[in-house]
Coordinates of C-alpha atoms in Angstrom, one line a residue:
M19 CA 47.6 54.9 143.9
G20 CA 50.9 53.5 145.3
R21 CA 50.9 50.1 146.9
H22 CA 53.6 48.4 149.0
S23 CA 55.1 45.0 148.3
L24 CA 54.3 42.2 150.7
P25 CA 56.8 41.5 153.4
D26 CA 58.2 38.0 153.5
A27 CA 56.4 37.3 156.7
H28 CA 53.1 37.3 154.7
T29 CA 54.2 34.6 152.2
P30 CA 53.9 31.2 153.9
E31 CA 55.3 28.1 152.2
R32 CA 51.8 26.6 152.1
R33 CA 48.5 28.2 152.7
R34 CA 46.7 25.1 153.8
G35 CA 46.8 21.4 153.5
A36 CA 44.9 19.4 150.9
S37 CA 41.4 18.5 151.9
P38 CA 40.5 14.8 152.0
R39 CA 38.5 15.2 148.8
R40 CA 41.6 16.7 147.1
R41 CA 43.8 13.9 148.4
R42 CA 41.3 11.3 146.9
R43 CA 41.5 13.2 143.6
T44 CA 45.3 12.8 143.7
V45 CA 45.0 9.1 144.3
A46 CA 42.4 8.6 141.5
V47 CA 44.4 10.5 138.9
A48 CA 47.7 8.8 140.0
T49 CA 46.2 5.5 139.2
L50 CA 45.1 6.7 135.8
L51 CA 48.6 8.1 135.1
V52 CA 50.4 4.8 136.1
I53 CA 48.2 2.9 133.7
A54 CA 48.9 5.5 131.0
V55 CA 52.6 5.4 131.6
V56 CA 52.9 1.6 131.7
T57 CA 50.6 1.1 128.7
G58 CA 52.0 4.0 126.8
T59 CA 55.6 2.8 127.2
A60 CA 54.7 -0.6 125.9
V61 CA 52.8 0.7 123.0
A62 CA 55.5 3.2 122.2
A63 CA 58.2 0.6 122.2
E64 CA 56.3 -1.7 119.9
S65 CA 55.3 1.0 117.5
G66 CA 58.4 3.1 117.4
L67 CA 56.7 6.2 118.9
L68 CA 59.8 6.9 121.0
S69 CA 61.5 8.1 117.9
F70 CA 61.9 11.9 117.8
G71 CA 62.6 12.1 114.0
E72 CA 59.0 12.8 112.9
S73 CA 57.9 16.3 112.3
C74 CA 55.3 17.9 114.6
E75 CA 52.8 18.1 111.7
D76 CA 53.0 14.3 111.4
S77 CA 53.1 13.4 115.1
A78 CA 50.9 16.0 116.8
V79 CA 48.3 14.7 119.3
H80 CA 45.2 16.9 119.3
L81 CA 43.6 17.7 122.7
T82 CA 40.7 20.0 123.4
V83 CA 40.4 21.7 126.8
A84 CA 37.1 23.4 128.0
A85 CA 38.3 26.0 130.4
S86 CA 36.6 28.5 132.7
P87 CA 36.6 31.9 130.8
D88 CA 38.9 33.5 133.4
I89 CA 41.7 30.9 133.1
A90 CA 41.2 30.1 129.4
P91 CA 43.6 32.9 128.1
A92 CA 46.4 31.6 130.4
V93 CA 45.9 28.0 129.4
R94 CA 45.8 29.0 125.7
A95 CA 49.1 30.9 126.2
V96 CA 50.7 27.8 127.8
A97 CA 49.4 25.6 125.0
D98 CA 50.5 28.0 122.2
R99 CA 54.0 28.1 123.7
A100 CA 54.2 24.3 123.8
R101 CA 53.2 24.2 120.2
E102 CA 55.7 26.9 119.1
D103 CA 58.5 25.2 121.0
E104 CA 57.5 21.8 119.5
L105 CA 57.3 20.3 122.9
R106 CA 57.0 16.5 122.7
T107 CA 55.6 13.7 124.8
D108 CA 56.8 10.3 123.8
G109 CA 57.7 11.7 120.4
H110 CA 54.3 13.4 119.9
C111 CA 54.0 17.1 119.7
M112 CA 51.2 18.8 121.7
D113 CA 48.4 20.3 119.6
V114 CA 46.1 21.7 122.3
E115 CA 42.9 23.7 121.5
V116 CA 41.5 25.8 124.4
V117 CA 37.8 26.8 124.3
A118 CA 36.3 29.1 127.0
R119 CA 33.2 27.5 128.5
D120 CA 31.2 28.7 131.6
S121 CA 31.7 26.1 134.3
Y122 CA 28.0 25.9 135.2
K123 CA 27.0 25.2 131.6
V124 CA 29.6 22.4 131.3
A125 CA 28.6 20.9 134.6
N126 CA 24.9 20.8 133.6
T127 CA 25.8 19.3 130.2
L128 CA 28.0 16.5 131.7
A129 CA 25.3 15.7 134.3
A130 CA 22.7 15.3 131.6
G131 CA 24.8 12.8 129.7
G132 CA 23.9 12.0 126.1
K133 CA 26.2 12.9 123.3
A134 CA 29.9 12.6 124.0
P135 CA 31.5 16.0 124.7
D136 CA 33.8 17.6 122.1
Y137 CA 36.6 18.1 124.7
Q138 CA 38.8 15.7 126.6
V139 CA 39.8 17.9 129.6
W140 CA 37.7 20.3 131.6
L141 CA 39.2 23.0 133.8
P142 CA 36.3 24.6 135.8
D143 CA 37.1 27.4 138.3
S144 CA 35.9 25.4 141.3
E145 CA 35.6 21.9 142.7
L146 CA 32.0 22.6 143.5
W147 CA 31.1 22.2 139.8
L148 CA 32.4 18.6 139.9
D149 CA 29.6 17.6 142.3
R150 CA 27.0 19.2 140.0
A151 CA 28.6 17.5 136.9
K152 CA 28.4 14.1 138.6
G153 CA 24.6 14.7 139.3
N154 CA 22.9 11.4 140.1
G155 CA 25.7 9.3 138.5
E156 CA 24.0 8.9 135.1
G157 CA 26.0 11.5 133.2
V158 CA 29.4 11.6 131.5
P159 CA 32.1 10.2 133.9
I160 CA 34.9 12.6 135.0
T161 CA 38.2 12.0 136.8
S162 CA 39.7 15.0 138.5
A163 CA 43.3 15.7 139.6
D164 CA 44.8 18.3 141.8
S165 CA 44.4 22.1 141.4
V166 CA 46.6 23.7 138.8
A167 CA 46.0 27.2 140.1
S168 CA 43.9 29.1 142.6
S169 CA 42.4 32.5 143.4
P170 CA 40.8 33.6 146.7
V171 CA 37.4 35.2 146.7
A172 CA 37.5 38.7 148.2
F173 CA 35.6 42.0 148.5
A174 CA 36.6 44.7 145.9
M175 CA 35.8 48.4 146.3
V176 CA 36.5 51.5 144.4
P177 CA 39.1 53.5 146.2
K178 CA 36.8 56.2 147.6
A179 CA 34.5 53.7 149.2
A180 CA 37.4 51.6 150.4
K181 CA 39.1 54.5 152.1
A182 CA 35.8 55.5 153.8
L183 CA 35.8 52.0 155.5
G184 CA 39.4 52.3 156.6
W185 CA 41.2 50.3 153.9
P186 CA 43.8 48.9 154.2
K187 CA 44.4 49.1 157.9
K188 CA 40.9 48.2 159.1
T189 CA 39.8 44.6 158.8
Y190 CA 36.3 43.0 158.9
S191 CA 34.7 39.7 159.0
W192 CA 32.5 38.9 156.0
A193 CA 29.3 39.8 157.8
E194 CA 30.8 43.0 159.3
L195 CA 32.1 44.1 155.9
V196 CA 28.8 43.6 154.2
G197 CA 27.1 45.4 157.1
A198 CA 29.6 48.3 156.9
A199 CA 29.3 48.6 153.2
L200 CA 25.5 48.6 153.0
G201 CA 25.1 50.6 156.2
S202 CA 27.5 53.4 155.4
D203 CA 26.4 56.9 154.5
G204 CA 24.6 56.7 151.2
D205 CA 25.1 52.9 151.1
V206 CA 27.8 51.3 148.9
R207 CA 26.3 49.9 145.7
L208 CA 27.2 46.2 146.0
G209 CA 27.1 43.7 143.1
A210 CA 27.9 40.1 142.4
A211 CA 27.7 37.4 139.8
D212 CA 24.7 35.1 140.0
P213 CA 25.5 32.5 142.7
A214 CA 23.6 29.9 140.6
R215 CA 26.1 30.4 137.8
S216 CA 29.2 31.7 139.5
A217 CA 31.4 29.9 142.0
T218 CA 32.7 33.3 143.2
G219 CA 29.2 34.5 144.0
L220 CA 28.2 31.3 145.7
M221 CA 31.3 30.9 147.8
A222 CA 31.1 34.5 148.9
L223 CA 27.4 34.1 149.8
A224 CA 28.2 31.0 151.8
Q225 CA 30.9 32.8 153.7
I226 CA 28.6 35.7 154.4
A227 CA 26.0 33.2 155.8
G228 CA 28.6 31.4 158.0
S229 CA 30.0 34.7 159.2
S230 CA 26.5 36.0 160.0
A231 CA 25.6 32.9 161.9
A232 CA 28.7 33.4 164.1
L233 CA 27.4 36.8 165.1
G234 CA 24.2 35.2 166.5
G235 CA 20.8 36.6 166.5
D236 CA 18.5 36.3 163.4
S237 CA 21.3 35.4 161.0
D238 CA 18.8 33.9 158.4
T239 CA 17.1 37.3 158.1
R240 CA 20.4 39.1 157.7
V241 CA 21.6 36.7 155.0
A242 CA 18.2 36.9 153.1
E243 CA 18.4 40.7 153.2
T244 CA 21.9 40.6 151.8
A245 CA 20.8 38.2 149.1
K246 CA 18.0 40.6 148.1
V247 CA 20.5 43.4 147.8
L248 CA 22.7 41.3 145.6
A249 CA 19.8 40.1 143.5
E250 CA 19.0 43.7 142.6
R251 CA 22.5 44.3 141.2
M252 CA 23.2 40.8 140.0
S253 CA 25.2 40.0 136.8
E254 CA 25.1 36.7 134.9
S255 CA 28.8 36.1 135.0
D256 CA 32.0 37.3 136.7
S257 CA 33.2 39.1 133.6
Q258 CA 29.8 40.9 133.3
A259 CA 30.0 41.8 137.0
R260 CA 33.4 43.4 136.5
E261 CA 32.0 45.6 133.7
T262 CA 29.5 47.1 136.2
L263 CA 32.3 48.8 138.2
A264 CA 32.9 52.5 137.9
H265 CA 35.4 53.1 135.2
D266 CA 37.1 56.0 136.9
S267 CA 36.9 58.1 140.0
S268 CA 35.1 61.0 138.4
P269 CA 31.9 62.2 140.3
A270 CA 29.7 61.5 137.3
E271 CA 31.0 57.9 137.0
E272 CA 31.1 57.0 140.7
G273 CA 27.6 58.7 141.2
N274 CA 26.1 56.7 138.3
P275 CA 23.4 54.5 139.9
K276 CA 24.0 51.9 137.2
R277 CA 27.6 51.5 138.4
N278 CA 28.6 49.3 141.3
Q279 CA 31.1 50.7 143.9
A280 CA 31.8 47.2 145.3
L281 CA 31.8 43.6 144.1
L282 CA 32.2 40.1 145.4
L283 CA 35.2 39.3 143.2
S284 CA 38.1 36.8 142.9
E285 CA 41.6 38.2 143.4
Q286 CA 42.4 37.1 139.8
A287 CA 39.4 39.0 138.4
A288 CA 40.5 42.1 140.4
F289 CA 44.0 41.6 139.0
T290 CA 42.6 41.6 135.4
H291 CA 40.3 44.6 136.1
N292 CA 43.2 46.7 137.5
A293 CA 45.5 45.7 134.6
E294 CA 42.8 47.0 132.1
A295 CA 41.5 50.0 134.1
A296 CA 42.7 53.6 134.2
E297 CA 44.4 54.6 137.4
G298 CA 41.3 56.1 138.9
G299 CA 39.2 53.1 138.0
K300 CA 41.3 50.4 139.9
V301 CA 39.9 48.6 142.9
D302 CA 41.1 47.9 146.4
L303 CA 40.6 44.5 148.0
F304 CA 39.4 43.7 151.4
Y305 CA 40.2 40.2 152.5
P306 CA 37.8 39.3 155.3
S307 CA 39.4 38.2 158.5
D308 CA 37.3 35.1 159.0
G309 CA 38.7 33.4 156.0
I310 CA 38.9 33.7 152.2
P311 CA 37.6 30.7 150.2
L312 CA 39.5 29.6 147.1
L313 CA 38.6 29.0 143.5
D314 CA 40.8 25.9 143.0
Y315 CA 40.7 25.1 139.3
P316 CA 40.7 21.2 139.4
Y317 CA 42.2 19.6 136.3
T318 CA 39.6 17.1 135.1
F319 CA 39.6 14.3 132.6
V320 CA 36.3 13.8 130.8
D321 CA 35.3 10.2 130.1
E322 CA 39.0 9.1 130.2
S323 CA 38.0 5.7 128.7
R324 CA 37.6 7.6 125.4
L325 CA 41.1 9.0 125.5
T326 CA 43.9 7.3 123.7
V327 CA 47.2 6.6 125.5
A328 CA 48.8 9.5 123.6
Q329 CA 46.0 11.9 124.6
T330 CA 46.2 10.9 128.2
R331 CA 49.9 11.5 128.3
T332 CA 49.6 14.8 126.5
A333 CA 46.9 15.8 129.0
V334 CA 49.2 14.9 131.9
R335 CA 52.0 16.9 130.4
L336 CA 49.8 20.0 130.0
M337 CA 48.6 19.7 133.6
T338 CA 52.3 19.7 134.7
L339 CA 53.0 22.8 132.6
L340 CA 50.0 24.6 134.0
S341 CA 51.0 23.8 137.6
E342 CA 54.5 25.0 137.0
G343 CA 53.1 28.1 135.4
S344 CA 51.2 29.1 138.6
S345 CA 53.8 28.1 141.2
N346 CA 56.6 29.9 139.5
R347 CA 56.5 33.6 140.2
K348 CA 57.5 34.3 136.6
G349 CA 55.3 31.6 135.2
T350 CA 52.6 32.1 132.7
L351 CA 49.6 31.6 135.0
A352 CA 51.1 33.8 137.7
G353 CA 51.4 36.5 135.0
Y354 CA 47.7 36.3 134.5
G355 CA 47.0 36.8 138.2
F356 CA 46.7 33.3 139.5
R357 CA 48.1 31.8 142.7
P358 CA 49.6 28.3 142.9
G359 CA 47.2 25.5 143.6
D360 CA 47.9 25.5 147.3
G361 CA 46.8 29.1 147.6
A362 CA 50.1 30.6 148.7
P363 CA 50.0 34.4 147.9
T364 CA 52.4 35.9 145.5
A365 CA 53.5 39.5 146.3
D366 CA 53.2 40.8 142.8
V367 CA 49.8 39.3 142.2
V368 CA 48.3 40.5 145.5
E369 CA 49.6 44.0 145.0
A370 CA 48.4 44.2 141.4
A371 CA 45.0 42.9 142.4
G372 CA 44.5 45.7 145.0
G373 CA 45.7 43.9 148.1
M374 CA 47.9 45.4 150.8
A375 CA 49.1 44.5 154.3
P376 CA 47.7 44.4 156.9
Q377 CA 44.7 42.9 155.0
P378 CA 44.7 39.2 155.9
F379 CA 45.2 37.8 152.4
T380 CA 46.7 34.6 153.7
E381 CA 43.8 33.6 155.9
S382 CA 42.1 30.5 154.5
A383 CA 38.4 29.8 155.2
V384 CA 38.1 27.9 158.5
T385 CA 35.7 25.4 157.1
E386 CA 34.6 24.5 153.6
P387 CA 30.9 24.2 153.1
S388 CA 29.7 20.7 151.9
A389 CA 27.9 20.1 148.7
A390 CA 24.7 19.9 150.6
D391 CA 25.4 23.2 152.4
L392 CA 25.9 24.9 149.0
L393 CA 22.8 23.4 147.5
E394 CA 20.8 24.7 150.5
M395 CA 22.4 28.1 150.1
L396 CA 21.4 28.1 146.4
G397 CA 17.8 27.1 147.3
M398 CA 17.6 30.1 149.5
W399 CA 19.0 32.2 146.7
T400 CA 16.5 30.8 144.2
I401 CA 13.5 31.7 146.4
T402 CA 15.0 35.1 147.1
V403 CA 15.5 36.2 143.4
Q404 CA 12.4 34.4 142.1
S405 CA 9.1 34.1 144.1
A406 CA 8.1 30.5 144.8
R407 CA 4.7 28.9 144.5
L408 CA 4.7 25.6 146.5
T409 CA 1.9 23.2 147.4
T410 CA 3.0 21.2 150.4
V411 CA 1.5 17.8 150.9
V412 CA 2.1 16.1 154.2
D413 CA 1.6 12.4 155.2
A414 CA -0.9 12.1 158.1
S415 CA -1.0 8.3 158.2
G416 CA -0.8 6.6 161.6
S417 CA 2.9 5.9 161.3
M418 CA 3.7 9.6 161.6
A419 CA 3.1 9.1 165.3
T420 CA 6.2 6.9 165.5
P421 CA 8.8 8.5 168.0
V422 CA 12.0 9.9 166.4
P423 CA 15.0 8.1 167.9
G424 CA 16.8 10.3 170.4
R425 CA 13.9 12.7 170.7
N426 CA 10.8 12.9 172.9
E427 CA 8.8 13.7 169.8
S428 CA 7.0 11.9 167.0
R429 CA 7.8 12.2 163.3
M430 CA 4.8 14.4 162.9
D431 CA 5.9 16.7 165.7
V432 CA 9.4 17.2 164.2
T433 CA 8.0 17.5 160.7
K434 CA 5.6 20.3 161.8
A435 CA 8.4 22.2 163.6
S436 CA 10.6 21.9 160.5
L437 CA 7.9 23.2 158.2
V438 CA 7.2 26.2 160.5
Q439 CA 10.9 27.0 160.6
A440 CA 11.1 26.7 156.8
L441 CA 8.4 29.4 156.4
G442 CA 11.0 31.9 157.6
Q443 CA 13.0 31.4 154.5
F444 CA 10.2 32.6 152.3
T445 CA 9.1 36.2 151.5
D446 CA 5.6 37.6 151.7
N447 CA 5.4 37.4 147.9
D448 CA 5.9 33.6 147.9
E449 CA 2.8 31.4 147.7
I450 CA 2.5 28.3 149.8
G451 CA -0.5 25.9 150.4
L452 CA -1.1 22.8 152.4
W453 CA -2.7 19.4 151.8
E454 CA -2.7 16.3 154.1
F455 CA -3.2 12.7 153.1
S456 CA -3.8 9.3 154.6
T457 CA -6.4 6.7 153.4
R458 CA -10.1 7.6 153.0
L459 CA -9.4 10.9 154.7
D460 CA -12.2 12.8 153.0
G461 CA -14.9 10.2 152.1
E462 CA -13.3 8.0 149.5
K463 CA -10.5 10.5 148.9
D464 CA -7.1 9.9 150.4
Y465 CA -6.3 13.6 150.6
R466 CA -7.7 16.9 151.9
R467 CA -6.8 20.5 151.1
L468 CA -6.2 22.4 154.4
M469 CA -5.0 25.8 153.0
P470 CA -5.0 27.2 149.5
T471 CA -1.8 28.1 147.8
S472 CA -1.8 31.8 148.3
R473 CA 0.7 34.7 148.9
L474 CA 2.1 34.5 152.4
G475 CA 1.7 38.2 153.0
A476 CA -2.0 38.3 151.9
P477 CA -4.3 39.5 154.6
S478 CA -7.1 37.3 155.9
G479 CA -10.5 38.4 157.0
D480 CA -9.6 37.9 160.7
G481 CA -6.8 40.4 160.6
T482 CA -4.0 37.8 160.3
T483 CA -1.9 37.0 157.2
H484 CA -1.8 33.8 155.1
R485 CA 1.6 33.1 156.6
E486 CA 0.2 33.1 160.2
R487 CA -2.8 30.9 159.2
L488 CA -0.5 28.5 157.4
A489 CA 1.8 28.2 160.4
A490 CA -1.2 27.5 162.6
A491 CA -2.3 24.8 160.0
F492 CA 1.1 23.2 160.1
E493 CA 0.9 23.1 163.9
S494 CA -2.5 21.5 163.9
L495 CA -1.4 18.5 161.8
E496 CA -2.0 15.2 163.6
P497 CA -1.6 11.6 162.5
V498 CA -4.8 9.7 161.7
P499 CA -5.1 6.7 163.9
D500 CA -4.9 3.5 161.9
G501 CA -4.6 5.6 158.7
A502 CA -2.5 4.1 155.9
T503 CA -0.4 5.8 153.2
G504 CA -2.6 6.7 150.3
L505 CA 0.4 8.1 148.3
Y506 CA -0.4 7.4 144.6
D507 CA -3.9 8.9 144.3
T508 CA -2.7 11.9 146.4
V509 CA 0.3 12.6 144.1
L510 CA -1.9 12.6 141.0
A511 CA -4.6 14.8 142.5
S512 CA -2.2 17.4 143.9
Y513 CA -0.1 17.4 140.8
R514 CA -3.1 18.1 138.6
D515 CA -4.1 20.9 141.0
A516 CA -0.7 22.5 141.0
L517 CA -0.4 22.3 137.2
G518 CA -3.9 23.7 136.8
S519 CA -3.1 26.7 139.0
Y520 CA 0.4 27.3 137.5
V521 CA 1.6 30.9 137.8
P522 CA 4.1 32.1 135.1
G523 CA 7.2 33.9 136.4
K524 CA 7.3 32.0 139.7
F525 CA 9.1 28.8 140.7
N526 CA 6.2 26.4 140.8
A527 CA 6.6 23.1 142.6
L528 CA 4.9 20.4 144.5
V529 CA 6.5 19.2 147.8
I530 CA 5.3 15.8 149.2
L531 CA 6.5 14.4 152.5
T532 CA 5.8 10.8 153.3
D533 CA 7.2 8.3 155.8
G534 CA 6.0 5.2 154.0
S535 CA 5.2 3.5 150.7
N536 CA 1.8 3.5 149.1
Q537 CA -0.6 1.2 151.0
D538 CA -3.8 1.9 149.2
D539 CA -4.5 -1.0 146.8
R540 CA -7.9 0.5 145.8
G541 CA -6.4 3.4 143.8
I542 CA -4.1 3.9 140.8
S543 CA -1.0 1.7 140.4
R544 CA 2.6 3.1 140.3
T545 CA 2.9 2.2 136.6
D546 CA -0.3 4.0 135.7
L547 CA 0.6 7.0 138.0
I548 CA 3.9 7.4 136.2
A549 CA 2.2 7.2 132.8
E550 CA -0.4 9.9 133.9
L551 CA 2.4 12.2 135.2
T552 CA 4.4 11.8 132.1
A553 CA 1.4 12.8 129.9
L554 CA 0.6 15.7 132.2
A555 CA 4.1 17.2 132.5
D556 CA 4.3 20.3 130.4
P557 CA 7.8 22.0 129.7
D558 CA 6.0 25.3 129.2
R559 CA 4.4 25.0 132.7
P560 CA 7.1 23.2 134.7
V561 CA 5.9 21.9 138.1
P562 CA 8.7 19.7 139.5
L563 CA 7.7 17.2 142.2
L564 CA 10.0 17.3 145.2
A565 CA 9.3 14.1 147.1
I566 CA 10.8 13.7 150.5
A567 CA 11.0 10.2 152.1
V568 CA 11.0 10.7 155.9
G569 CA 12.4 8.0 158.2
P570 CA 13.5 4.4 157.7
D571 CA 10.2 3.1 156.4
A572 CA 10.0 5.4 153.4
D573 CA 11.1 4.3 150.0
R574 CA 13.3 6.9 148.4
E575 CA 13.7 4.9 145.2
E576 CA 9.9 4.8 144.8
V577 CA 9.3 8.5 145.3
A578 CA 12.4 9.4 143.1
E579 CA 11.0 7.3 140.2
I580 CA 7.7 9.1 140.4
A581 CA 9.2 12.6 140.9
K582 CA 11.7 12.4 138.0
V583 CA 9.1 12.3 135.3
T584 CA 8.0 15.8 136.4
G585 CA 11.5 17.3 136.4
G586 CA 11.9 16.8 140.2
D587 CA 13.6 14.1 142.3
G588 CA 13.3 12.1 145.5
Y589 CA 15.1 12.9 148.7
E590 CA 15.6 11.0 151.9
V591 CA 15.9 12.3 155.5
S592 CA 16.4 10.1 158.5
D593 CA 15.5 13.0 160.9
P594 CA 12.5 15.2 160.0
A595 CA 14.4 18.1 161.4
D596 CA 16.4 18.0 158.1
I597 CA 13.3 18.7 156.0
Q598 CA 13.9 22.4 155.8
A599 CA 17.4 22.0 154.3
V600 CA 16.2 19.3 151.9
I601 CA 13.4 21.5 150.6
L602 CA 15.9 24.3 149.8
Q603 CA 18.3 21.7 148.2
G604 CA 15.4 20.4 146.1
I605 CA 14.4 23.8 145.0
M606 CA 17.9 24.5 143.8
T607 CA 18.3 21.3 142.0
A608 CA 14.9 21.6 140.2
S609 CA 15.6 25.2 139.2
Q610 CA 18.9 24.1 137.6
V611 CA 17.2 21.6 135.3
G612 CA 14.5 24.0 134.2
G613 CA 12.0 23.9 137.0
A614 CA 11.5 27.7 136.9
G615 CA 9.0 29.1 134.5
E616 CA 9.9 31.9 132.1

């Protein structure tokens, strides 16, 4: 299939300015580099390292880079060239080893801390992994610099399907494109890499959600339906997703139900696919008109305090070589299908990847989702691909009658509305129950079960479903006058119940909402509670506790300390209206650390 080169008008000098976060990264790494330069020059002067008479074998500085699998071959090519050319930094040759590591795996390992990593530089495919790697601040420290390359996330299709949708002349928003692909005659088989493991999959899903919201109507339902379609044809990684595409345009291959006709794919991945595919198996790229998010490949120092001055300077030199290799049209990274770090398109790359004017391949995403937005999106994804079993435990103490600032509603009123709204995120196969607690709510007990943890779609004897009865139970919650917060006894009782009714194959969790600290001195102490939970927690039956502190009187540190021994965590919301988002974020975080049963 012939393709046209991009006209000059479609190649701007810069695609977009650096975000505040990227500017802060530049400042952070600039400070590190100044220290390295000043210290390194002094050390070199004293030790004679500025001499260039030594052989590379004697003076080489070893550096290991853990790179995202898509960019690892390009980084290895740059490193090998530097070694072959005996490129030196302060008299030291560069001996760089490049290992391909999935970004999500590295992020989880760094967040967990523990043993020092066997690499000094990390090059993930997206900045979003940096937030996950930093976790709660107790892991391995990282310092990130600017992007050394980039690649936009787009929508790839086999030629026959693309032509049916009017490619390349017809353009669509993300939501329109998904709707057109899935609603066309016979439906286009659409696949993606798992958004929990793939920045490409997650960024595309976030763009689809934002685009769908702009259309109005019931956008949550549309996004959930799209997620379900993707989940049915999901691959673990981007490389595995590429392998699901039809290999050629033969009727047998394109008609094979195991083969995808479209993928959410990066431009670089499409470039690689087209370079390896036979002519009939190449893809065309749609670039949605409401913006294409970037994979931005942030160059990241891992625990830079462990690096010697020579390693730091070698790492900086490598970063410079990589940046030059993506910004130069004939550079190494450009030859592997990457754009420069600023996202400016290169005619040869776009054309080889399957792009063509008038597709808007220069349109950046209008807004970048925050880390919290992405976590919420992943929470939605988690409960879409794996049914959830949640027991919700709500504080009914008298303080829940406190008015919410700026609203003519109490904490309980807003909490109830948020919980009812959250129900819409769950499918009929999800199981949810409800407890309430105060002090001496049921005789000497501080807690009371209002609804069993059952399947939302299960019919009830009165002709309604469990979902409808649960929504009514949420609506009926009322603060107990003069009731105090009987938190500790309730946590222990509800955790034992959730653990005892554990269902394999579902995401089991306990969600507790409280607006205060424990006020029941008759029951178990915090120390004893934590000891009991530690003894009960079973890695073979994980039930993470997601504890949400609501309002200024709640103690997030207290609930976090309790929750973490179960594999969960504590969260804080100043406005109960944020509860829905926090539940989804909590589900995502817990599922990443092993909260989902096998």
